[in-house]
Short mmCIF file of C-alpha atoms in Angstrom, two decimals:
data_model
loop_
_atom_site.label_atom_id
_atom_site.label_comp_id
_atom_site.label_asym_id
_atom_site.label_seq_id
_atom_site.Cartn_x
_atom_site.Cartn_y
_atom_site.Cartn_z
CA SER A 1 4.60 18.62 -5.66
CA GLN A 2 4.29 15.48 -7.74
CA GLN A 3 7.23 13.99 -9.54
CA GLY A 4 5.17 12.45 -12.31
CA GLU A 5 2.07 14.02 -13.80
CA GLU A 6 0.06 12.36 -16.52
CA ASP A 7 -1.84 14.04 -19.27
CA PRO A 8 -4.66 13.76 -20.17
CA GLN A 9 -6.46 12.83 -16.97
CA ALA A 10 -9.02 10.89 -18.99
CA LEU A 11 -9.08 9.55 -22.53
CA SER A 12 -12.00 7.95 -24.34
CA ILE A 13 -11.47 6.21 -27.70
CA GLN A 14 -12.97 3.58 -29.97
CA GLU A 15 -11.58 0.09 -30.31
CA GLY A 16 -8.87 -0.03 -32.95
CA GLU A 17 -7.71 3.54 -32.37
CA ASN A 18 -4.37 4.45 -30.84
CA ALA A 19 -4.11 5.91 -27.35
CA THR A 20 -1.33 8.25 -26.29
CA MET A 21 -0.66 9.25 -22.70
CA ASN A 22 2.00 11.66 -21.54
CA CYS A 23 3.96 11.99 -18.34
CA SER A 24 6.08 14.88 -17.13
CA TYR A 25 8.48 14.82 -14.23
CA LYS A 26 10.59 17.34 -12.42
CA THR A 27 13.93 15.93 -11.33
CA SER A 28 16.61 13.92 -13.11
CA ILE A 29 15.91 10.24 -13.29
CA ASN A 30 17.75 7.12 -14.38
CA ASN A 31 14.61 5.30 -15.45
CA LEU A 32 10.85 5.68 -15.79
CA GLN A 33 8.20 3.01 -15.54
CA TRP A 34 4.61 2.67 -16.70
CA TYR A 35 2.00 0.69 -14.79
CA ARG A 36 -1.57 -0.26 -15.50
CA GLN A 37 -4.40 -0.63 -12.99
CA ASN A 38 -7.78 -2.17 -13.61
CA SER A 39 -10.52 -0.67 -11.48
CA GLY A 40 -10.06 -1.46 -7.80
CA ARG A 41 -7.14 -3.81 -8.42
CA GLY A 42 -3.39 -3.72 -8.01
CA LEU A 43 -0.96 -2.17 -10.43
CA VAL A 44 0.74 -4.21 -13.10
CA HIS A 45 4.15 -3.24 -14.46
CA LEU A 46 4.10 -2.61 -18.20
CA ILE A 47 7.50 -1.33 -19.22
CA LEU A 48 10.65 0.34 -17.90
CA ILE A 49 12.73 2.72 -19.98
CA ARG A 50 16.19 3.85 -18.90
CA SER A 51 17.54 7.36 -19.24
CA ASN A 52 19.93 6.33 -22.02
CA GLU A 53 17.05 4.95 -24.09
CA ARG A 54 14.82 7.10 -26.27
CA GLU A 55 12.23 4.55 -27.27
CA LYS A 56 11.18 1.09 -26.22
CA HIS A 57 8.59 -1.35 -27.54
CA SER A 58 6.66 -4.18 -25.93
CA GLY A 59 3.91 -5.76 -28.02
CA ARG A 60 1.38 -3.01 -28.77
CA LEU A 61 3.09 -0.61 -26.36
CA ARG A 62 5.58 2.02 -27.37
CA VAL A 63 7.24 4.23 -24.78
CA THR A 64 9.39 7.24 -25.47
CA LEU A 65 11.56 9.22 -23.09
CA ASP A 66 12.86 12.73 -23.63
CA THR A 67 15.16 13.58 -20.75
CA SER A 68 15.76 17.10 -22.05
CA LYS A 69 12.05 17.85 -21.73
CA LYS A 70 11.61 15.60 -18.71
CA SER A 71 8.72 13.84 -20.36
CA SER A 72 7.63 10.39 -21.48
CA SER A 73 4.78 9.08 -23.56
CA LEU A 74 3.00 5.75 -23.68
CA LEU A 75 1.37 4.76 -26.96
CA ILE A 76 -1.03 1.84 -27.14
CA THR A 77 -1.69 0.86 -30.73
CA ALA A 78 -4.82 -0.83 -32.06
CA SER A 79 -6.56 -0.50 -28.69
CA ARG A 80 -8.98 -3.09 -27.39
CA ALA A 81 -11.82 -2.87 -24.89
CA ALA A 82 -9.62 -4.90 -22.52
CA ASP A 83 -7.12 -2.00 -22.47
CA THR A 84 -9.64 0.01 -20.44
CA ALA A 85 -7.78 0.85 -17.23
CA SER A 86 -5.81 3.57 -15.48
CA TYR A 87 -2.23 4.10 -16.55
CA PHE A 88 0.46 5.54 -14.29
CA CYS A 89 4.00 6.65 -14.83
CA ALA A 90 6.42 6.16 -11.95
CA THR A 91 9.86 7.56 -11.28
CA PRO A 92 12.42 6.48 -8.69
CA ALA A 93 13.08 8.62 -5.68
CA GLY A 94 16.76 7.89 -6.11
CA GLY A 95 19.46 7.24 -3.59
CA THR A 96 18.01 3.91 -2.52
CA SER A 97 18.77 0.32 -3.41
CA TYR A 98 15.10 -0.64 -3.32
CA GLY A 99 12.19 0.34 -5.52
CA LYS A 100 10.95 3.53 -3.91
CA LEU A 101 8.74 5.05 -6.60
CA THR A 102 6.72 8.20 -6.99
CA PHE A 103 3.54 7.80 -9.02
CA GLY A 104 1.52 10.34 -10.95
CA GLN A 105 -2.24 10.66 -10.70
CA GLY A 106 -2.76 8.56 -13.78
CA THR A 107 -4.69 8.64 -17.04
CA ILE A 108 -8.04 6.87 -17.13
CA LEU A 109 -8.37 5.19 -20.51
CA THR A 110 -11.76 3.99 -21.74
CA VAL A 111 -11.88 1.98 -24.94
CA HIS A 112 -15.36 1.58 -26.38
CA PRO A 113 -16.12 -1.61 -28.32
CA GLU B 1 -0.99 -18.74 -7.24
CA THR B 2 -0.38 -15.04 -7.87
CA GLY B 3 2.96 -13.52 -6.94
CA VAL B 4 1.67 -11.15 -4.26
CA THR B 5 -1.43 -12.09 -2.31
CA GLN B 6 -3.37 -9.70 -0.09
CA THR B 7 -6.14 -10.54 2.34
CA PRO B 8 -8.82 -9.57 2.93
CA ARG B 9 -9.96 -8.06 -0.37
CA HIS B 10 -12.56 -5.92 1.33
CA LEU B 11 -12.77 -4.72 4.91
CA VAL B 12 -15.35 -2.60 6.69
CA MET B 13 -14.50 -1.49 10.16
CA GLY B 14 -15.69 0.91 12.79
CA MET B 15 -13.43 3.57 14.20
CA THR B 16 -12.90 1.64 17.42
CA ASN B 17 -12.03 -1.69 15.80
CA LYS B 18 -8.62 -3.31 15.47
CA LYS B 19 -7.90 -5.21 12.30
CA SER B 20 -4.90 -6.37 10.30
CA LEU B 21 -4.15 -6.51 6.61
CA LYS B 22 -1.98 -9.35 5.39
CA CYS B 23 0.36 -9.57 2.42
CA GLU B 24 2.37 -12.55 1.24
CA GLN B 25 4.77 -12.67 -1.69
CA HIS B 26 5.88 -15.83 -3.45
CA LEU B 27 8.51 -14.24 -5.66
CA GLY B 28 11.57 -14.57 -3.48
CA HIS B 29 11.87 -10.79 -3.14
CA ASN B 30 13.55 -9.06 -0.24
CA ALA B 31 11.76 -5.71 -0.14
CA MET B 32 8.09 -5.12 0.64
CA TYR B 33 5.95 -2.00 0.59
CA TRP B 34 2.63 -0.60 1.73
CA TYR B 35 1.03 2.01 -0.51
CA LYS B 36 -2.23 3.88 0.08
CA GLN B 37 -4.46 4.87 -2.83
CA SER B 38 -7.20 7.35 -2.02
CA ALA B 39 -9.74 8.65 -4.49
CA LYS B 40 -8.33 11.33 -6.78
CA LYS B 41 -4.87 11.21 -5.18
CA PRO B 42 -1.65 9.62 -6.35
CA LEU B 43 -0.40 6.51 -4.67
CA GLU B 44 1.25 7.35 -1.38
CA LEU B 45 4.14 5.29 -0.09
CA MET B 46 3.52 4.44 3.55
CA PHE B 47 6.20 1.97 4.62
CA VAL B 48 9.11 0.08 3.10
CA TYR B 49 10.85 -2.96 4.50
CA SER B 50 14.15 -3.82 2.88
CA LEU B 51 15.93 -7.00 3.98
CA GLU B 52 13.34 -7.19 6.80
CA GLU B 53 14.27 -3.79 8.21
CA ARG B 54 11.90 -0.84 8.04
CA VAL B 55 13.64 1.74 5.93
CA GLU B 56 10.79 4.13 5.16
CA ASN B 57 8.02 5.54 7.32
CA ASN B 58 6.53 8.47 5.51
CA SER B 59 4.87 10.43 8.29
CA VAL B 60 2.19 7.83 8.68
CA PRO B 61 -0.06 8.21 11.74
CA SER B 62 0.63 5.79 14.56
CA ARG B 63 -2.80 4.21 14.12
CA PHE B 64 -1.11 2.33 11.26
CA SER B 65 1.48 -0.16 12.49
CA PRO B 66 3.45 -2.33 10.04
CA GLU B 67 5.05 -5.65 10.80
CA CYS B 68 7.41 -7.71 8.66
CA PRO B 69 8.17 -11.02 10.39
CA ASN B 70 10.13 -12.35 7.40
CA SER B 71 10.85 -11.43 3.80
CA SER B 72 7.70 -13.13 2.52
CA HIS B 73 5.11 -11.64 4.85
CA LEU B 74 3.97 -8.13 5.61
CA PHE B 75 1.18 -6.95 7.86
CA LEU B 76 -0.50 -3.63 8.44
CA HIS B 77 -2.17 -3.41 11.83
CA LEU B 78 -4.99 -0.90 12.07
CA HIS B 79 -6.57 0.62 15.17
CA THR B 80 -8.83 3.57 15.90
CA LEU B 81 -8.94 4.59 12.26
CA GLN B 82 -10.71 7.64 10.90
CA PRO B 83 -13.19 7.79 8.00
CA GLU B 84 -10.54 9.56 5.89
CA ASP B 85 -8.42 6.41 6.14
CA SER B 86 -10.86 4.70 3.80
CA ALA B 87 -8.82 3.79 0.74
CA LEU B 88 -7.32 0.97 -1.29
CA TYR B 89 -4.25 -0.37 0.50
CA LEU B 90 -1.75 -1.96 -1.81
CA CYS B 91 1.13 -4.22 -0.93
CA ALA B 92 4.07 -4.57 -3.28
CA SER B 93 7.37 -6.40 -3.38
CA SER B 94 10.62 -6.09 -5.26
CA GLN B 95 14.16 -7.32 -5.28
CA VAL B 96 16.66 -4.96 -3.71
CA GLY B 97 18.61 -3.35 -6.51
CA TYR B 98 15.70 -3.47 -8.94
CA GLU B 99 13.06 -0.77 -9.37
CA LYS B 100 10.20 -2.86 -10.73
CA LEU B 101 7.39 -3.41 -8.24
CA PHE B 102 4.99 -6.32 -8.11
CA PHE B 103 1.65 -5.41 -6.57
CA GLY B 104 -1.06 -7.38 -4.86
CA SER B 105 -4.73 -6.81 -5.67
CA GLY B 106 -5.19 -4.58 -2.66
CA THR B 107 -7.53 -4.36 0.30
CA GLN B 108 -10.42 -1.94 -0.12
CA LEU B 109 -10.90 -0.50 3.35
CA SER B 110 -13.99 1.38 4.49
CA VAL B 111 -13.99 3.04 7.90
CA LEU B 112 -17.43 3.88 9.24
#
């Protein structure tokens, strides 16, 4: 079973609107990351939130983490057409000193100009 | 120059061919990874090299053979692949002790 599962699978909005994506996971974690992927390209790290943090901001991104519910959300404010991409949450497998991550299936975000 | 470079970007091969994917990182990292991304499936971790030693091999068929000659270079040697091996193959690197991964642009592989 997957560690991280995103919801919704696809999201279509107009430019200027906010986009919210959710991620649920199953086991205890010490951090959670969000990545972005443009079609057919590599993933780009967006933000990392640690288990002792509840909320983190980076530019137009806002990430929340609720460890009691084992869930996280990514909010993109004032979306732009250039935000069109797939967004993945990733959690560490744990017990390793390197970055072994488990990814969810992702949310496909389409922002219409 | 980008931090993690993968070549080729696209590859079409027959089932009897032998080819290699190349990855090079310019970030001074000491861990490198191969991930496979198939349509409608989450990214699958294939191999991890940490400090030039293979530390993960997640039940990958022997037709995939990784090689890490040094901390900056990673190869994935392919032979007698199957059509279901068609996917985007992503290389990533990180610093041991840190969870953030830096990805290359990937090689889109089609097996005919």
